[in-house]
């Protein structure tokens, strides 16, 4: 175990936070924290910095993955030549000497200490979030989160997909037109093996949204959701995104927002959306 007493205090506290200390070293550092106010202040900054970085990483990992990237990964072909048959190179074991190992440890501690210190002195994450939310306008795409949640619900209850079945087309037309305030036609997707099951009215960002539900023989479910635009969109272009197992294609037309939600593995979701846009 490296002698922490030879390292700066920041490095010692970083090692304590990372659990890289012996019981004796932990006891010494905890005693110092109990008696040294400056050490406690520095320890708190380093701890806050580590928490801040971990939360930021969690937020990044929750960001939607571009649909094109997922499909590119899935379509990648494995190498034709088995790994075992490839040319091998002689393995060289590079073992650092004692002084080299000590120098490397010192560098790593210094880098970790610096990152923790500067991140720890940054503004509090809650303060940043509050300031940002106060300055930014309302996000008009919040309803996509609700559409995604309802799509997941449909996948999990295949026996209860709709409120009004496809056998009542007039009721569906009158009901959704009145509830949503948007005229529409039910697209015929039978040529693409999707069978219309019926309709629902859901809430998206606390506003009514029409939902036309389709399924295929494999048990997959897609839905076409639409609502009046809250404000003029920046673009009418088709945009594909993915949220976990749900793929979304969004577009706008004539004051109406549309979303096609379906399995993220469906490679033709974008093409299907374009056909729907001309038919609905």
Tab-separated table of C-alpha atoms in Angstrom:
chain	number	residue	atom	x	y	z
A	1	UNK	CA	0.000	0.000	0.000
A	2	UNK	CA	1.333	3.419	-0.991
A	3	UNK	CA	2.380	5.671	1.919
A	4	UNK	CA	-0.232	8.449	1.698
A	5	UNK	CA	1.688	10.673	4.085
A	6	UNK	CA	4.146	11.391	1.257
A	7	UNK	CA	1.302	12.745	-0.907
A	8	UNK	CA	-0.477	16.138	-0.788
A	9	UNK	CA	-3.603	16.363	1.366
A	10	UNK	CA	-5.840	16.566	-1.718
A	11	UNK	CA	-4.463	13.246	-2.986
A	12	UNK	CA	-4.919	11.636	0.420
A	13	UNK	CA	-8.565	12.747	0.612
A	14	UNK	CA	-9.198	11.619	-2.961
A	15	UNK	CA	-7.863	8.174	-2.073
A	16	UNK	CA	-10.146	8.145	0.978
A	17	UNK	CA	-13.197	8.945	-1.186
A	18	UNK	CA	-12.195	6.228	-3.665
A	19	UNK	CA	-11.754	3.621	-0.922
A	20	UNK	CA	-8.074	3.185	-1.796
A	21	UNK	CA	-6.753	3.381	1.769
A	22	UNK	CA	-5.913	0.856	4.441
A	23	UNK	CA	-7.878	0.754	7.715
A	24	UNK	CA	-4.975	2.488	9.497
A	25	UNK	CA	-4.774	5.229	6.860
A	26	UNK	CA	-8.553	5.702	6.993
A	27	UNK	CA	-8.379	6.092	10.770
A	28	UNK	CA	-5.625	8.716	10.488
A	29	UNK	CA	-7.492	10.723	7.854
A	30	UNK	CA	-10.777	10.586	9.750
A	31	UNK	CA	-8.994	11.877	12.854
A	32	UNK	CA	-7.519	14.739	10.848
A	33	UNK	CA	-10.946	15.585	9.411
A	34	UNK	CA	-12.356	15.668	12.920
A	35	UNK	CA	-9.712	18.179	14.103
A	36	UNK	CA	-8.848	20.197	10.976
A	37	UNK	CA	-11.522	22.547	9.587
A	38	UNK	CA	-9.562	23.246	6.386
A	39	UNK	CA	-9.224	19.524	5.727
A	40	UNK	CA	-12.978	19.079	6.250
A	41	UNK	CA	-13.736	21.904	3.816
A	42	UNK	CA	-11.436	20.410	1.172
A	43	UNK	CA	-12.899	16.927	1.711
A	44	UNK	CA	-16.418	18.313	1.228
A	45	UNK	CA	-15.427	20.009	-2.045
A	46	UNK	CA	-13.860	16.804	-3.364
A	47	UNK	CA	-16.892	14.747	-2.336
A	48	UNK	CA	-19.249	17.232	-3.970
A	49	UNK	CA	-17.140	17.158	-7.128
A	50	UNK	CA	-17.299	13.351	-7.315
A	51	UNK	CA	-21.095	13.386	-6.814
A	52	UNK	CA	-21.513	16.132	-9.406
A	53	UNK	CA	-19.495	14.198	-11.996
A	54	UNK	CA	-21.379	10.954	-11.305
A	55	UNK	CA	-24.772	12.649	-11.701
A	56	UNK	CA	-23.672	14.326	-14.918
A	57	UNK	CA	-22.545	10.940	-16.288
A	58	UNK	CA	-25.904	9.386	-15.358
A	59	UNK	CA	-27.716	12.200	-17.206
A	60	UNK	CA	-25.572	11.679	-20.318
A	61	UNK	CA	-26.255	7.933	-20.312
A	62	UNK	CA	-30.013	8.641	-20.269
A	63	UNK	CA	-29.864	10.786	-23.417
A	64	UNK	CA	-31.708	9.291	-26.419
A	65	UNK	CA	-29.429	7.407	-28.804
A	66	UNK	CA	-29.771	8.396	-32.489
A	67	UNK	CA	-31.807	5.764	-34.313
A	68	UNK	CA	-29.310	5.680	-37.198
A	69	UNK	CA	-26.484	4.736	-34.796
A	70	UNK	CA	-28.464	1.840	-33.307
A	71	UNK	CA	-29.294	0.489	-36.754
A	72	UNK	CA	-25.683	0.869	-37.897
A	73	UNK	CA	-24.483	-1.156	-34.894
A	74	UNK	CA	-27.086	-3.861	-35.503
A	75	UNK	CA	-26.211	-4.091	-39.190
A	76	UNK	CA	-22.450	-4.452	-38.614
A	77	UNK	CA	-21.204	-7.797	-39.907
A	78	UNK	CA	-18.851	-9.948	-37.794
A	79	UNK	CA	-15.309	-10.541	-39.141
A	80	UNK	CA	-15.065	-13.380	-41.659
A	81	UNK	CA	-11.720	-14.620	-40.348
A	82	UNK	CA	-11.909	-16.243	-36.897
A	83	UNK	CA	-9.893	-14.413	-34.319
A	84	UNK	CA	-7.971	-17.590	-33.500
A	85	UNK	CA	-6.690	-17.814	-37.100
A	86	UNK	CA	-5.409	-14.254	-37.307
A	87	UNK	CA	-1.691	-13.572	-37.207
A	88	UNK	CA	-0.510	-13.348	-33.660
A	89	UNK	CA	2.225	-11.223	-32.298
A	90	UNK	CA	4.581	-12.153	-29.504
A	91	UNK	CA	3.336	-11.040	-26.136
A	92	UNK	CA	5.671	-8.753	-24.275
A	93	UNK	CA	5.104	-8.310	-20.587
A	94	UNK	CA	5.787	-4.744	-19.569
A	95	UNK	CA	6.146	-4.626	-15.817
A	96	UNK	CA	6.938	-1.198	-14.352
A	97	UNK	CA	9.751	-0.875	-11.869
A	98	UNK	CA	9.175	0.272	-8.306
A	99	UNK	CA	10.038	3.960	-8.941
A	100	UNK	CA	7.932	3.949	-12.132
A	101	UNK	CA	4.918	2.565	-10.280
A	102	UNK	CA	5.303	5.195	-7.546
A	103	UNK	CA	5.565	7.999	-10.129
A	104	UNK	CA	2.472	6.748	-11.965
A	105	UNK	CA	0.509	6.591	-8.726
A	106	UNK	CA	1.522	10.154	-7.836
A	107	UNK	CA	0.425	11.419	-11.265
A	108	UNK	CA	-2.941	9.653	-11.052
A	109	UNK	CA	-3.585	11.013	-7.568
A	110	UNK	CA	-2.686	14.545	-8.690
A	111	UNK	CA	-4.992	14.366	-11.723
A	112	UNK	CA	-7.889	12.975	-9.692
A	113	UNK	CA	-7.357	15.611	-7.046
A	114	UNK	CA	-7.363	18.434	-9.606
A	115	UNK	CA	-10.538	17.233	-11.305
A	116	UNK	CA	-12.351	16.806	-8.007
A	117	UNK	CA	-11.229	20.215	-6.756
A	118	UNK	CA	-12.274	22.198	-9.837
A	119	UNK	CA	-15.559	20.345	-10.269
A	120	UNK	CA	-16.249	20.745	-6.567
A	121	UNK	CA	-15.845	24.532	-6.790
A	122	UNK	CA	-18.265	24.722	-9.747
A	123	UNK	CA	-21.822	26.023	-9.109
A	124	UNK	CA	-24.169	23.578	-7.442
A	125	UNK	CA	-26.045	21.316	-9.900
A	126	UNK	CA	-29.437	22.210	-8.401
A	127	UNK	CA	-28.606	25.906	-8.735
A	128	UNK	CA	-27.673	25.442	-12.409
A	129	UNK	CA	-30.889	23.501	-13.109
A	130	UNK	CA	-33.018	26.160	-11.396
A	131	UNK	CA	-31.360	28.996	-13.308
A	132	UNK	CA	-31.667	27.177	-16.629
A	133	UNK	CA	-35.324	26.307	-16.175
A	134	UNK	CA	-36.148	29.882	-15.217
A	135	UNK	CA	-34.387	31.378	-18.228
A	136	UNK	CA	-35.435	28.875	-20.922
A	137	UNK	CA	-38.903	28.809	-22.512
A	138	UNK	CA	-41.196	25.816	-22.058
A	139	UNK	CA	-40.091	22.789	-24.023
A	140	UNK	CA	-42.795	22.036	-26.575
A	141	UNK	CA	-41.414	18.520	-27.152
A	142	UNK	CA	-42.206	17.365	-23.604
A	143	UNK	CA	-45.224	15.525	-24.977
A	144	UNK	CA	-42.883	13.031	-26.677
A	145	UNK	CA	-42.048	11.622	-23.256
A	146	UNK	CA	-45.753	10.993	-22.644
A	147	UNK	CA	-46.160	9.388	-26.087
A	148	UNK	CA	-43.207	7.092	-25.314
A	149	UNK	CA	-44.733	6.116	-21.951
A	150	UNK	CA	-48.103	5.272	-23.533
A	151	UNK	CA	-46.336	3.233	-26.241
A	152	UNK	CA	-44.578	1.173	-23.577
A	153	UNK	CA	-47.971	0.649	-21.900
A	154	UNK	CA	-49.455	-0.660	-25.163
A	155	UNK	CA	-46.591	-3.127	-25.597
A	156	UNK	CA	-47.247	-4.532	-22.128
A	157	UNK	CA	-51.024	-4.950	-22.545
A	158	UNK	CA	-51.595	-6.399	-26.042
A	159	UNK	CA	-55.142	-7.507	-25.177
A	160	UNK	CA	-56.246	-3.939	-24.427
A	161	UNK	CA	-54.737	-1.851	-27.190
A	162	UNK	CA	-57.604	0.548	-27.950
A	163	UNK	CA	-60.669	2.301	-26.528
A	164	UNK	CA	-62.681	2.267	-29.767
A	165	UNK	CA	-62.032	-0.690	-32.117
A	166	UNK	CA	-61.375	-0.428	-35.849
A	167	UNK	CA	-64.855	-1.878	-36.507
A	168	UNK	CA	-66.335	1.534	-35.560
A	169	UNK	CA	-64.638	3.910	-38.053
A	170	UNK	CA	-67.332	6.605	-37.876
A	171	UNK	CA	-67.147	6.731	-34.085
A	172	UNK	CA	-63.341	7.019	-34.258
A	173	UNK	CA	-63.520	9.858	-36.796
A	174	UNK	CA	-66.118	11.878	-34.885
A	175	UNK	CA	-64.541	11.271	-31.487
A	176	UNK	CA	-60.934	12.145	-32.341
A	177	UNK	CA	-61.845	15.106	-34.558
A	178	UNK	CA	-63.898	16.619	-31.744
A	179	UNK	CA	-61.419	15.786	-28.966
A	180	UNK	CA	-58.233	16.827	-30.794
A	181	UNK	CA	-59.619	19.481	-33.126
A	182	UNK	CA	-57.668	18.089	-36.096
A	183	UNK	CA	-59.214	16.486	-39.204
A	184	UNK	CA	-57.572	13.209	-40.225
A	185	UNK	CA	-57.882	9.974	-42.183
A	186	UNK	CA	-56.911	6.521	-40.946
A	187	UNK	CA	-53.943	5.384	-43.094
A	188	UNK	CA	-54.192	1.929	-44.671
A	189	UNK	CA	-50.911	0.165	-43.826
A	190	UNK	CA	-51.967	-3.367	-44.748
A	191	UNK	CA	-49.436	-3.441	-47.601
A	192	UNK	CA	-46.734	-3.032	-44.946
A	193	UNK	CA	-48.304	-5.880	-42.873
A	194	UNK	CA	-49.691	-3.498	-40.229
A	195	UNK	CA	-53.365	-3.983	-39.274
A	196	UNK	CA	-55.385	-1.101	-37.833
A	197	UNK	CA	-56.734	-2.044	-34.390
A	198	UNK	CA	-58.516	1.134	-33.290
A	199	UNK	CA	-57.985	4.421	-31.510
A	200	UNK	CA	-57.380	6.094	-28.182
A	201	UNK	CA	-57.217	9.617	-26.786
A	202	UNK	CA	-54.203	10.167	-24.520
A	203	UNK	CA	-52.602	13.174	-22.820
A	204	UNK	CA	-49.349	14.665	-24.068
A	205	UNK	CA	-47.932	17.496	-21.964
A	206	UNK	CA	-51.453	17.888	-20.439
A	207	UNK	CA	-53.078	18.275	-23.875
A	208	UNK	CA	-55.293	15.783	-25.790
A	209	UNK	CA	-53.528	13.620	-28.366
A	210	UNK	CA	-55.132	11.249	-30.876
A	211	UNK	CA	-53.573	7.786	-31.092
A	212	UNK	CA	-54.183	5.326	-33.947
A	213	UNK	CA	-52.908	1.848	-33.037
A	214	UNK	CA	-51.664	-0.871	-35.418
A	215	UNK	CA	-50.170	-4.338	-34.889
A	216	UNK	CA	-48.625	-7.080	-37.031
A	217	UNK	CA	-48.535	-10.869	-36.933
A	218	UNK	CA	-45.276	-10.813	-34.950
A	219	UNK	CA	-47.020	-9.057	-32.071
A	220	UNK	CA	-45.292	-5.716	-32.646
A	221	UNK	CA	-47.259	-2.518	-32.069
A	222	UNK	CA	-46.951	0.920	-33.678
A	223	UNK	CA	-49.053	4.012	-33.072
A	224	UNK	CA	-49.637	7.278	-34.914
A	225	UNK	CA	-50.084	10.174	-32.488
A	226	UNK	CA	-51.144	13.685	-33.460
A	227	UNK	CA	-52.176	16.969	-31.851
A	228	UNK	CA	-52.496	20.648	-32.669
A	229	UNK	CA	-49.213	22.546	-32.646
A	230	UNK	CA	-48.799	24.743	-29.577
A	231	UNK	CA	-46.684	27.123	-31.675
A	232	UNK	CA	-45.275	27.155	-35.232
A	233	UNK	CA	-42.479	24.545	-35.526
A	234	UNK	CA	-38.951	25.446	-36.590
A	235	UNK	CA	-39.019	22.788	-39.326
A	236	UNK	CA	-41.418	20.309	-40.909
A	237	UNK	CA	-38.637	17.782	-41.582
A	238	UNK	CA	-38.864	14.175	-40.404
A	239	UNK	CA	-36.724	13.550	-37.326
A	240	UNK	CA	-35.856	10.098	-35.996
A	241	UNK	CA	-34.824	9.468	-32.394
A	242	UNK	CA	-34.810	6.492	-30.054
A	243	UNK	CA	-35.707	6.154	-26.389
A	244	UNK	CA	-34.580	2.750	-25.148
A	245	UNK	CA	-36.652	0.179	-27.069
A	246	UNK	CA	-39.003	2.778	-28.615
A	247	UNK	CA	-38.238	4.455	-31.950
A	248	UNK	CA	-39.885	7.835	-32.696
A	249	UNK	CA	-40.322	9.677	-35.991
A	250	UNK	CA	-41.700	13.221	-35.671
A	251	UNK	CA	-42.913	15.719	-38.256
A	252	UNK	CA	-45.272	18.693	-38.649
A	253	UNK	CA	-47.836	19.634	-41.256
A	254	UNK	CA	-50.590	22.274	-41.494
A	255	UNK	CA	-50.522	23.228	-37.813
A	256	UNK	CA	-50.421	19.639	-36.567
A	257	UNK	CA	-47.631	17.677	-34.844
A	258	UNK	CA	-47.278	13.978	-35.639
A	259	UNK	CA	-45.314	11.121	-34.070
A	260	UNK	CA	-44.934	7.561	-35.279
A	261	UNK	CA	-43.896	5.360	-32.355
A	262	UNK	CA	-42.749	1.769	-32.821
A	263	UNK	CA	-39.991	-0.768	-32.146
A	264	UNK	CA	-36.538	0.821	-32.342
A	265	UNK	CA	-35.307	-2.212	-34.306
A	266	UNK	CA	-37.777	-1.523	-37.129
A	267	UNK	CA	-35.456	-0.340	-39.921
A	268	UNK	CA	-38.270	1.055	-42.110
A	269	UNK	CA	-39.880	3.245	-39.458
A	270	UNK	CA	-38.805	6.436	-41.258
A	271	UNK	CA	-40.141	5.248	-44.623
A	272	UNK	CA	-43.397	4.232	-42.972
A	273	UNK	CA	-43.738	7.696	-41.445
A	274	UNK	CA	-43.375	9.319	-44.854
A	275	UNK	CA	-46.161	7.162	-46.255
A	276	UNK	CA	-48.370	7.966	-43.270
A	277	UNK	CA	-47.735	11.697	-43.738
A	278	UNK	CA	-49.227	11.585	-47.248
A	279	UNK	CA	-52.195	9.426	-46.194
A	280	UNK	CA	-53.343	10.905	-42.914
